[in-house]
mmCIF file with all atom_site columns, N, CA and C and ligand atoms in Angstrom:
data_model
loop_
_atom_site.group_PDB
_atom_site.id
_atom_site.type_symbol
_atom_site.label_atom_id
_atom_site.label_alt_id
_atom_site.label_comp_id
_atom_site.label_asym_id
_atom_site.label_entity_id
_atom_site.label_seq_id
_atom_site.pdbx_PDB_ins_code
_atom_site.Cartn_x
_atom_site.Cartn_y
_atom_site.Cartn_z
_atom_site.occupancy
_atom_site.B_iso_or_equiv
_atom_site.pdbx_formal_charge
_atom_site.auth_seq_id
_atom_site.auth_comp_id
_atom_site.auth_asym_id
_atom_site.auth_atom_id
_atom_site.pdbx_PDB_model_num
ATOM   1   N  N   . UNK A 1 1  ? -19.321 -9.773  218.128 1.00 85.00 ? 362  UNK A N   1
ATOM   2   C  CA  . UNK A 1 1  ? -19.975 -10.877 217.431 1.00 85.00 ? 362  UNK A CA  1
ATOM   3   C  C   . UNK A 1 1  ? -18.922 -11.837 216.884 1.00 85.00 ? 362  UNK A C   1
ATOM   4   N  N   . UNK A 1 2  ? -19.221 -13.131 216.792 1.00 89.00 ? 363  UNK A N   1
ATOM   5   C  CA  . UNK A 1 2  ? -18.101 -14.145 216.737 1.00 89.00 ? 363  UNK A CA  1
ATOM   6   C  C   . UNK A 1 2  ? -19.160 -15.001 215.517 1.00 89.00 ? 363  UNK A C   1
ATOM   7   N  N   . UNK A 1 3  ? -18.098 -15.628 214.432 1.00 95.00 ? 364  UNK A N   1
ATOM   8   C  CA  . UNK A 1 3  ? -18.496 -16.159 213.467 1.00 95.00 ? 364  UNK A CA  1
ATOM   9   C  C   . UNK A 1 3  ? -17.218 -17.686 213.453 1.00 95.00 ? 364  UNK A C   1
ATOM   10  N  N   . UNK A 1 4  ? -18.151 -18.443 213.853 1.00 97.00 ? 365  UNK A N   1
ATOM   11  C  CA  . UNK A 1 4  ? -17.419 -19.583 214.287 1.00 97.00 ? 365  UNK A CA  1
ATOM   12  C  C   . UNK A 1 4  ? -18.311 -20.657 213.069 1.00 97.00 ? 365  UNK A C   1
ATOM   13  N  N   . UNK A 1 5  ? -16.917 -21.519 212.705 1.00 98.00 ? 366  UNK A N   1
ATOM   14  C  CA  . UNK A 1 5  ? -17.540 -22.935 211.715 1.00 98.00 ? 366  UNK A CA  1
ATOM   15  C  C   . UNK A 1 5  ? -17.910 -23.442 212.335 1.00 98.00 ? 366  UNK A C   1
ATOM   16  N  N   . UNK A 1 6  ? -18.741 -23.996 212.021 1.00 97.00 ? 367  UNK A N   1
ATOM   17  C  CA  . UNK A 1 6  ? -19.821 -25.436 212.949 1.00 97.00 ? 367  UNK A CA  1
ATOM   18  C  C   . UNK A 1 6  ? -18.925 -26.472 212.830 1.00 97.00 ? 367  UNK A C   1
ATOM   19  N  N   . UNK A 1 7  ? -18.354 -26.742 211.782 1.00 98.00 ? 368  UNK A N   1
ATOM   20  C  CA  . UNK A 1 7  ? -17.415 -27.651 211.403 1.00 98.00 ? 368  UNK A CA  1
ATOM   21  C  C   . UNK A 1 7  ? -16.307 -28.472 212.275 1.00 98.00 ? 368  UNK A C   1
ATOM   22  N  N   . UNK A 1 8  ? -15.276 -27.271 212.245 1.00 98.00 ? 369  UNK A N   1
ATOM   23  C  CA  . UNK A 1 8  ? -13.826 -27.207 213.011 1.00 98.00 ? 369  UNK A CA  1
ATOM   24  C  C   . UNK A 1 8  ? -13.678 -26.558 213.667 1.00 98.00 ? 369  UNK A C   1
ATOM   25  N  N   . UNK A 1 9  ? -14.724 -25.530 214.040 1.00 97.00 ? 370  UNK A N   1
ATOM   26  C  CA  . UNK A 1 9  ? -14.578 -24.225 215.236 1.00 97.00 ? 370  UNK A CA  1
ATOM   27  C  C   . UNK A 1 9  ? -13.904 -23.286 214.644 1.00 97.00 ? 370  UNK A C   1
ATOM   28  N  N   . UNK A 1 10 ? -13.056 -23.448 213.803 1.00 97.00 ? 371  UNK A N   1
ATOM   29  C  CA  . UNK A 1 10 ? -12.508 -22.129 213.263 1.00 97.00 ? 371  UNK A CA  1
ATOM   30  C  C   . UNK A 1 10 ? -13.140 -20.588 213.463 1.00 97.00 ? 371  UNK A C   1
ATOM   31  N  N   . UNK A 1 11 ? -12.601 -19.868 214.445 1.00 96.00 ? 372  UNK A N   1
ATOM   32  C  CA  . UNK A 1 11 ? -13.757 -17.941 214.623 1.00 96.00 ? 372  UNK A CA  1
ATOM   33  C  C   . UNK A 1 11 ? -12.827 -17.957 213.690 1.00 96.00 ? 372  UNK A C   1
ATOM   34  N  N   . UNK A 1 12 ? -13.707 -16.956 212.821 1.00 96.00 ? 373  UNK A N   1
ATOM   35  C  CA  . UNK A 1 12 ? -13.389 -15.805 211.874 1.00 96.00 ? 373  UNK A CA  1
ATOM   36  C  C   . UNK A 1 12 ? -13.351 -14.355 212.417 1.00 96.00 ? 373  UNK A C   1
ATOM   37  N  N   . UNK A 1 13 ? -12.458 -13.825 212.468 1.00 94.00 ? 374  UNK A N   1
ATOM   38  C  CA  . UNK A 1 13 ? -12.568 -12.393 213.123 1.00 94.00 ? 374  UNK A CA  1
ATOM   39  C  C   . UNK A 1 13 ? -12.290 -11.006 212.206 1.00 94.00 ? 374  UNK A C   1
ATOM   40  N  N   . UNK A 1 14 ? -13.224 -10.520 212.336 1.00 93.00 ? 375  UNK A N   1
ATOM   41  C  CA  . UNK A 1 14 ? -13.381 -9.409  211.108 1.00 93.00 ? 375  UNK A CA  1
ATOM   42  C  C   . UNK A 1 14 ? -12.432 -8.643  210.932 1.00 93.00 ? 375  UNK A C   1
ATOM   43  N  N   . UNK A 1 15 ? -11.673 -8.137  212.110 1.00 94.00 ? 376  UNK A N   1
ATOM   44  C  CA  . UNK A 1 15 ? -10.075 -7.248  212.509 1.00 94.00 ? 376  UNK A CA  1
ATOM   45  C  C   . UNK A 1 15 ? -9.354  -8.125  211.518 1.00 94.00 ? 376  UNK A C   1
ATOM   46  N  N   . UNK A 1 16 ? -9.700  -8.938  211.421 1.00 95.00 ? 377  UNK A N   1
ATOM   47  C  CA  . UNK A 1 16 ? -7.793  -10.095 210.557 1.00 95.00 ? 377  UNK A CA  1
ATOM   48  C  C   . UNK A 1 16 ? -8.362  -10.579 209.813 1.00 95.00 ? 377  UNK A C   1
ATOM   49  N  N   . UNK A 1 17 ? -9.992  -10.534 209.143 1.00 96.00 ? 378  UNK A N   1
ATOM   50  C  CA  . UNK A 1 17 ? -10.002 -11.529 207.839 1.00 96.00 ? 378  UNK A CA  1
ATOM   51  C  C   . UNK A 1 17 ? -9.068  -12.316 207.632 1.00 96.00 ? 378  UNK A C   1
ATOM   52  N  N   . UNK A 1 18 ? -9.091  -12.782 206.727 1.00 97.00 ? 379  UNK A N   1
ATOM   53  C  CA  . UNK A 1 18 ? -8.402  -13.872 205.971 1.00 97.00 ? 379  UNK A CA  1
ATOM   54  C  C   . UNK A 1 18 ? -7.954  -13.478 204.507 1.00 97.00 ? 379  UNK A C   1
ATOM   55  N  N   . UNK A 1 19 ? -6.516  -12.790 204.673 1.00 97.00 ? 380  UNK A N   1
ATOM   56  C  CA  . UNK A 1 19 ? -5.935  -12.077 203.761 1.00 97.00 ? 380  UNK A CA  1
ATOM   57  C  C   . UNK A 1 19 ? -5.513  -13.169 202.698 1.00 97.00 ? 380  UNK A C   1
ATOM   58  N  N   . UNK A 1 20 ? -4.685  -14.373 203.397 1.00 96.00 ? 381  UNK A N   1
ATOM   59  C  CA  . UNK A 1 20 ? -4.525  -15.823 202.728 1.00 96.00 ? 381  UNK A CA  1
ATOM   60  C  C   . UNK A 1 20 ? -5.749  -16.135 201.156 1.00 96.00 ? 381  UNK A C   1
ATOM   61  N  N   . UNK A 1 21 ? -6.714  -15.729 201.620 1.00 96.00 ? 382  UNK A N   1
ATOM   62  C  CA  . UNK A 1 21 ? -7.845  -16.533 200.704 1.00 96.00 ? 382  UNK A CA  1
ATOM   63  C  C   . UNK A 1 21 ? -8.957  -14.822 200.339 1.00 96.00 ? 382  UNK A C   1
ATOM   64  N  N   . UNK A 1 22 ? -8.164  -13.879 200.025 1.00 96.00 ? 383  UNK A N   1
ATOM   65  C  CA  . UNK A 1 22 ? -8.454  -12.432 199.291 1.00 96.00 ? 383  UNK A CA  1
ATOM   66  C  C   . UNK A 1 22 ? -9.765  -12.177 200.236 1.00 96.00 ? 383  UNK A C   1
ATOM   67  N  N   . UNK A 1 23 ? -9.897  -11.998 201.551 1.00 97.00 ? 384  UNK A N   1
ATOM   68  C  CA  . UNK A 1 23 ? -10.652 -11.261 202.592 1.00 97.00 ? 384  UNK A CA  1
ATOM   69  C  C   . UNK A 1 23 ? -9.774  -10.749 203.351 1.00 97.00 ? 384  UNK A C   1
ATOM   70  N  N   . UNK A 1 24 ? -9.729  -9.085  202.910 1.00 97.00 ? 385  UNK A N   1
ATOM   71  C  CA  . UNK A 1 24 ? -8.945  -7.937  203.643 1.00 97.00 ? 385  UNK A CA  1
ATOM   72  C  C   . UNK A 1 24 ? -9.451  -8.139  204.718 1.00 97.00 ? 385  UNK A C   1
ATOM   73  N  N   . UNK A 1 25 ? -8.212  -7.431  206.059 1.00 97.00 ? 386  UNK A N   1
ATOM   74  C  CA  . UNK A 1 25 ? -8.494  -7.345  207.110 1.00 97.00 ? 386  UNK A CA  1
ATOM   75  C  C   . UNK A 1 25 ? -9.374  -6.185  207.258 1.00 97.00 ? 386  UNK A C   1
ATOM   76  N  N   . UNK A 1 26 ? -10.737 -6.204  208.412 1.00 96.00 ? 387  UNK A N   1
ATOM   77  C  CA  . UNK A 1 26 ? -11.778 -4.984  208.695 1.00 96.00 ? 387  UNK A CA  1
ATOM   78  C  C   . UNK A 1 26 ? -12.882 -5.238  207.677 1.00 96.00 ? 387  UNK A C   1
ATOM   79  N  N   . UNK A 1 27 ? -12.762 -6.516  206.866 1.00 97.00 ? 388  UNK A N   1
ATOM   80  C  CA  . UNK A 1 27 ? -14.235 -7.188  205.946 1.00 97.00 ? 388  UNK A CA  1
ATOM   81  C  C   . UNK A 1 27 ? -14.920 -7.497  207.533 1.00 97.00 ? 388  UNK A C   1
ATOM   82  N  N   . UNK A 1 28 ? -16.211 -7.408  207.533 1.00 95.00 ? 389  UNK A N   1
ATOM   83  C  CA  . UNK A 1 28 ? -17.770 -7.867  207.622 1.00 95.00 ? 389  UNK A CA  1
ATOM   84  C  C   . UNK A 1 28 ? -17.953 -9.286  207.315 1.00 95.00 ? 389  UNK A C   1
ATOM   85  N  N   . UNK A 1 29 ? -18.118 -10.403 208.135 1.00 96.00 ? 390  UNK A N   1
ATOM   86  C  CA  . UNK A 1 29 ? -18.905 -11.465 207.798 1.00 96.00 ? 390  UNK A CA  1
ATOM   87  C  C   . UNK A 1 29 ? -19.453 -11.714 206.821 1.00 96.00 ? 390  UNK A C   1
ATOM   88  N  N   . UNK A 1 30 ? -20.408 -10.761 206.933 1.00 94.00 ? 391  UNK A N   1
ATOM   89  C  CA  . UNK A 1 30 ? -21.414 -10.958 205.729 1.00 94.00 ? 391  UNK A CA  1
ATOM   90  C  C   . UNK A 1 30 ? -21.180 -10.295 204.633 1.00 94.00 ? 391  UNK A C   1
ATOM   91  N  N   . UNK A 1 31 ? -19.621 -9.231  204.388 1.00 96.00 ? 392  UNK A N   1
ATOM   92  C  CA  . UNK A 1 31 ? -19.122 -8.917  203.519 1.00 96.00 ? 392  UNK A CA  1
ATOM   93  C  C   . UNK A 1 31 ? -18.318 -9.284  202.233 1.00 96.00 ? 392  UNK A C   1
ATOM   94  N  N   . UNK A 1 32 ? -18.309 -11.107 202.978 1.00 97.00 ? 393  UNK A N   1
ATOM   95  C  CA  . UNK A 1 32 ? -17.019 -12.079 202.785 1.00 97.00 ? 393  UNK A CA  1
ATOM   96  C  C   . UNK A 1 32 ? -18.001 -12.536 201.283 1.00 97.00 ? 393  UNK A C   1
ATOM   97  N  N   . UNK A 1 33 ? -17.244 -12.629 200.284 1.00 95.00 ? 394  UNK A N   1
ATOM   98  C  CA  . UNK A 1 33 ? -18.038 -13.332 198.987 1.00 95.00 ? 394  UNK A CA  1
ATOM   99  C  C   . UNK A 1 33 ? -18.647 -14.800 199.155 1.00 95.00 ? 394  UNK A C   1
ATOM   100 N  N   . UNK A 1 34 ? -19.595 -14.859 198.808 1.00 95.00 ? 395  UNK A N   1
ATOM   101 C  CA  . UNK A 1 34 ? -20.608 -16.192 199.106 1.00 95.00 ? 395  UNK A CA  1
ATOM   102 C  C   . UNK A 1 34 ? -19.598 -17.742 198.796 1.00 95.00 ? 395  UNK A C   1
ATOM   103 N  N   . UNK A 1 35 ? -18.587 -17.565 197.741 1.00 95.00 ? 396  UNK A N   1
ATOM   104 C  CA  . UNK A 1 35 ? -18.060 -18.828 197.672 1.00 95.00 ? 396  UNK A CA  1
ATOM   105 C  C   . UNK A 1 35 ? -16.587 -18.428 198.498 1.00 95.00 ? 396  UNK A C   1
ATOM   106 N  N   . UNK A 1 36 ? -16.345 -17.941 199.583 1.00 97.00 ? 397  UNK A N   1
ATOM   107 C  CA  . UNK A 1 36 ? -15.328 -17.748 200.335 1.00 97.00 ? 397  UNK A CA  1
ATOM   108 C  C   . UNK A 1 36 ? -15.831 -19.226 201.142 1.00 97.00 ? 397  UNK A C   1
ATOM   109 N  N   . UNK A 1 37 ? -15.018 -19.898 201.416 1.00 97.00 ? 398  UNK A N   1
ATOM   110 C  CA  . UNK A 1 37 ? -15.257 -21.772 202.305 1.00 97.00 ? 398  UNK A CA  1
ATOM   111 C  C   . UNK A 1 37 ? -14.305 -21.458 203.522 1.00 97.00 ? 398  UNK A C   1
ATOM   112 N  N   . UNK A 1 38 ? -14.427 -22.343 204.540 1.00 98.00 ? 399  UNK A N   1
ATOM   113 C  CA  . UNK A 1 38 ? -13.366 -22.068 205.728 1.00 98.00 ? 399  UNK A CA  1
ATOM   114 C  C   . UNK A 1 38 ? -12.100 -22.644 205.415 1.00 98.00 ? 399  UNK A C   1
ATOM   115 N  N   . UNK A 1 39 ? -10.985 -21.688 205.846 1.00 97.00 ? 400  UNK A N   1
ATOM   116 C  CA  . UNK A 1 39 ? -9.748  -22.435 205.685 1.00 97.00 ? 400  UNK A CA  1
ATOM   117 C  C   . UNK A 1 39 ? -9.185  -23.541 206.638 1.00 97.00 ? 400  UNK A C   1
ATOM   118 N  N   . UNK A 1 40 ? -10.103 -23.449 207.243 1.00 97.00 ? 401  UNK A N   1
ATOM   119 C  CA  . UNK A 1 40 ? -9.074  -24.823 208.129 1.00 97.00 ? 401  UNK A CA  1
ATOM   120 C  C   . UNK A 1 40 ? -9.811  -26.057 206.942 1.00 97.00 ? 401  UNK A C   1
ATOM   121 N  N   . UNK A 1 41 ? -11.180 -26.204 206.853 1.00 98.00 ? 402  UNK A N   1
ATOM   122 C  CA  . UNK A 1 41 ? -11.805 -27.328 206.647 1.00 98.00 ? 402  UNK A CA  1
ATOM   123 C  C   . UNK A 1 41 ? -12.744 -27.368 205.582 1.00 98.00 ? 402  UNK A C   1
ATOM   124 N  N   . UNK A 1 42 ? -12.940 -26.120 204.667 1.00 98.00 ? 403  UNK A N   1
ATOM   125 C  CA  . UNK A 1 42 ? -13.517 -25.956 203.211 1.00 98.00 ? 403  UNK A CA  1
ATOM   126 C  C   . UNK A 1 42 ? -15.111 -25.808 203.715 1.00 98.00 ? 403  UNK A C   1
ATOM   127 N  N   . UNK A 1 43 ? -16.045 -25.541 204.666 1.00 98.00 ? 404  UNK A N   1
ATOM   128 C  CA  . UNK A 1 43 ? -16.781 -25.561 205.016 1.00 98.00 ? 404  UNK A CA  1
ATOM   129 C  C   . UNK A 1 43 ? -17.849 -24.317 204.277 1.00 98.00 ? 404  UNK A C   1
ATOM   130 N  N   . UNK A 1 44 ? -18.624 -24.107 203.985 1.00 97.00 ? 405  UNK A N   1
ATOM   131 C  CA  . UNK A 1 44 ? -19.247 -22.808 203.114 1.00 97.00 ? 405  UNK A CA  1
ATOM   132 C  C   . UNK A 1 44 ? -19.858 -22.069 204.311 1.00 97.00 ? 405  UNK A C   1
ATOM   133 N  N   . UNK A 1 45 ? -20.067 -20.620 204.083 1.00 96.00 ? 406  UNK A N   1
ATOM   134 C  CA  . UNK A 1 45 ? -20.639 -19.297 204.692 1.00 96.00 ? 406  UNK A CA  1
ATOM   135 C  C   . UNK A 1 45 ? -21.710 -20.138 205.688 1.00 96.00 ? 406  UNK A C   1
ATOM   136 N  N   . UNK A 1 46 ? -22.334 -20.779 204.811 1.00 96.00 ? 407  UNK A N   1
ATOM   137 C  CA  . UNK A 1 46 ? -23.667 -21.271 205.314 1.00 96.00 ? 407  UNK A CA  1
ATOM   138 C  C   . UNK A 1 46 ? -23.449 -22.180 206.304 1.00 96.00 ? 407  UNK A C   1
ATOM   139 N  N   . UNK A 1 47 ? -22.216 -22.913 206.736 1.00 97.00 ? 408  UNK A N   1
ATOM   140 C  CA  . UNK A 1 47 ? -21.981 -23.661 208.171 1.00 97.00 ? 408  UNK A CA  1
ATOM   141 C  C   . UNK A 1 47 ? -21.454 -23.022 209.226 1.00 97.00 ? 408  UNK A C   1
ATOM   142 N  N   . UNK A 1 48 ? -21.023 -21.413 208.704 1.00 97.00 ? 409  UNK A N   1
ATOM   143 C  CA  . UNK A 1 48 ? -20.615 -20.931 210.467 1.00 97.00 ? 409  UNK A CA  1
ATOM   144 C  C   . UNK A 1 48 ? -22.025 -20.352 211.352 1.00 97.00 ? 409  UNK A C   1
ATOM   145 N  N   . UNK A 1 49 ? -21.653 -20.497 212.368 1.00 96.00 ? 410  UNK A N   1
ATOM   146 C  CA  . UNK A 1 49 ? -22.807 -19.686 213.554 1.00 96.00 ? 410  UNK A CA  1
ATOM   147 C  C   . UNK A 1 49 ? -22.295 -18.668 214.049 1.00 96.00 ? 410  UNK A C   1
ATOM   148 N  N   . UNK A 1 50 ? -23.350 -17.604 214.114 1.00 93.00 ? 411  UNK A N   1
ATOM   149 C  CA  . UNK A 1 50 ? -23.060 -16.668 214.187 1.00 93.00 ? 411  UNK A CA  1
ATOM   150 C  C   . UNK A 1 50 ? -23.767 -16.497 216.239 1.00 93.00 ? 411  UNK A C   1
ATOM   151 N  N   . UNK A 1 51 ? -22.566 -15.951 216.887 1.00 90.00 ? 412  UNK A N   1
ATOM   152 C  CA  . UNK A 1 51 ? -22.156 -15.914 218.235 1.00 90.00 ? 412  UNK A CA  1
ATOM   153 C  C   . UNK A 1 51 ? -22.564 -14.461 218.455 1.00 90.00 ? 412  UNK A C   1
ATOM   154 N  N   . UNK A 1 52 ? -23.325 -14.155 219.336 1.00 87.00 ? 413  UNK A N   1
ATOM   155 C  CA  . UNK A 1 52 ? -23.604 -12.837 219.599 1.00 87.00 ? 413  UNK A CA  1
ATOM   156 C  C   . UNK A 1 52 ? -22.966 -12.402 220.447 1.00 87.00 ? 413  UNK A C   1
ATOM   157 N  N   . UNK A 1 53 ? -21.823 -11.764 220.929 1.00 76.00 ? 414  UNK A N   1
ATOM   158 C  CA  . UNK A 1 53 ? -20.937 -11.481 221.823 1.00 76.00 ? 414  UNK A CA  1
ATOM   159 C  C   . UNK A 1 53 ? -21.151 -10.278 222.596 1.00 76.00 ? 414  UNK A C   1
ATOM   160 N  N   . UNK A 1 54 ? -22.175 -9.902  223.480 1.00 70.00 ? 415  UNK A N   1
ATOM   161 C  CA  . UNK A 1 54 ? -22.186 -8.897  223.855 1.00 70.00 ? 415  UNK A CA  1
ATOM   162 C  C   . UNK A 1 54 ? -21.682 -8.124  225.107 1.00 70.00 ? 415  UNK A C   1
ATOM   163 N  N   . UNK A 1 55 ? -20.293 -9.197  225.495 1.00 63.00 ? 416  UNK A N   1
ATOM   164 C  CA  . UNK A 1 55 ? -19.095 -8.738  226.119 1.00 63.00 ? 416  UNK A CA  1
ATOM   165 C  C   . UNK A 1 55 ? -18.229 -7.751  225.793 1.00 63.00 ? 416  UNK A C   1
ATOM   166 N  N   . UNK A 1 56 ? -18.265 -7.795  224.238 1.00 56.00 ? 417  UNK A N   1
ATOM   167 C  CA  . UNK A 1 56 ? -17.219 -7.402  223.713 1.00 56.00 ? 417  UNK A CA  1
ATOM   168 C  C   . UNK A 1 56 ? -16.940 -6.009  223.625 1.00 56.00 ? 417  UNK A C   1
ATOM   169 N  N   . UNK A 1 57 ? -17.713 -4.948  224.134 1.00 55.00 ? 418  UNK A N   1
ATOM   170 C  CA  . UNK A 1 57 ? -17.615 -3.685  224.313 1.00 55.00 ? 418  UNK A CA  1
ATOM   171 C  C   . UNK A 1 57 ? -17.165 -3.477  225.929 1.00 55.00 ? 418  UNK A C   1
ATOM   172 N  N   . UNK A 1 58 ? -17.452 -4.447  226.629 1.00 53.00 ? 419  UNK A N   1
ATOM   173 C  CA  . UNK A 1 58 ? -16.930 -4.316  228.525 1.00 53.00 ? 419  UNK A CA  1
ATOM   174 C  C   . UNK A 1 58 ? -15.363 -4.925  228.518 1.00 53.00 ? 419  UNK A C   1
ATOM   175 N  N   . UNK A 1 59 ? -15.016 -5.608  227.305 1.00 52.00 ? 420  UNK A N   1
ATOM   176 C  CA  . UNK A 1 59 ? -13.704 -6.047  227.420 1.00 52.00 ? 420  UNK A CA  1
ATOM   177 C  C   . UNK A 1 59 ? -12.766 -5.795  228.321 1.00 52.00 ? 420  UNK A C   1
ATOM   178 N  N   . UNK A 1 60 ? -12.459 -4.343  228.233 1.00 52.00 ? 421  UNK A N   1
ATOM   179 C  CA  . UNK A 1 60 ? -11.943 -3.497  228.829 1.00 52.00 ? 421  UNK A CA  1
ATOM   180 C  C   . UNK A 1 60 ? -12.004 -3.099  230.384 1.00 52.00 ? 421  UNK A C   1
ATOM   181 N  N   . UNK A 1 61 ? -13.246 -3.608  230.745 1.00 50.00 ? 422  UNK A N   1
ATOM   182 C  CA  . UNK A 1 61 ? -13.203 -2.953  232.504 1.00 50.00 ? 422  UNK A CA  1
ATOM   183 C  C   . UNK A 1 61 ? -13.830 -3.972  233.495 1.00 50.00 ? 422  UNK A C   1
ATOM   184 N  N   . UNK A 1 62 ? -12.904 -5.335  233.161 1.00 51.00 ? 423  UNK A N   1
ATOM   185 C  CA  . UNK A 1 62 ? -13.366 -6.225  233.713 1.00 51.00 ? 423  UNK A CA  1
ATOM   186 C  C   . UNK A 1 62 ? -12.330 -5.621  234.831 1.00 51.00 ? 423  UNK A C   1
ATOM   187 N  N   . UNK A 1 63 ? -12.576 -5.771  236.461 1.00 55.00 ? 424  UNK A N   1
ATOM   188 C  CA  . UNK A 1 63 ? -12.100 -5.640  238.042 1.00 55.00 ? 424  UNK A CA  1
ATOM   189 C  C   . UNK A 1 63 ? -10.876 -6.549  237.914 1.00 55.00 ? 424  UNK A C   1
HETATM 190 ZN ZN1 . ZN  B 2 .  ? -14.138 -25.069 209.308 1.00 72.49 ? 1727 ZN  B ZN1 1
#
């Protein structure tokens, strides 16, 4: 699952949070505190889209 700003595109990726702005790496999206904003562009929770990625378990055994 991919959590991208509507904004600036910025993905947020849950493996690497955003240690910069106190979101440990292995936080949850929706784990992130409500006034956490995007760092590229100050954007709030409420402007990213949430990307349903359901590649992301075949990653691995693409031919
Ligand atoms: Zn942004």
């Amino acid at each position: 699952m991919k959590f991208i700003c509507a904004l600036c595109g910025y993905n947020y990726k849950s493996k690497e949070g955003d240690p910069e702005n106190g979101v440990a790496p292995g936080t949850y999206f929706e784990d992130i505190s409500d006034d956490w904003i995007c760092p590229l562009c100050g954007a709030s929770k409420e402007d990213f889209e949430v990307i349903e990625d359901e590649d992301d378990i075949t990653d691995d055994e693409e031919f």
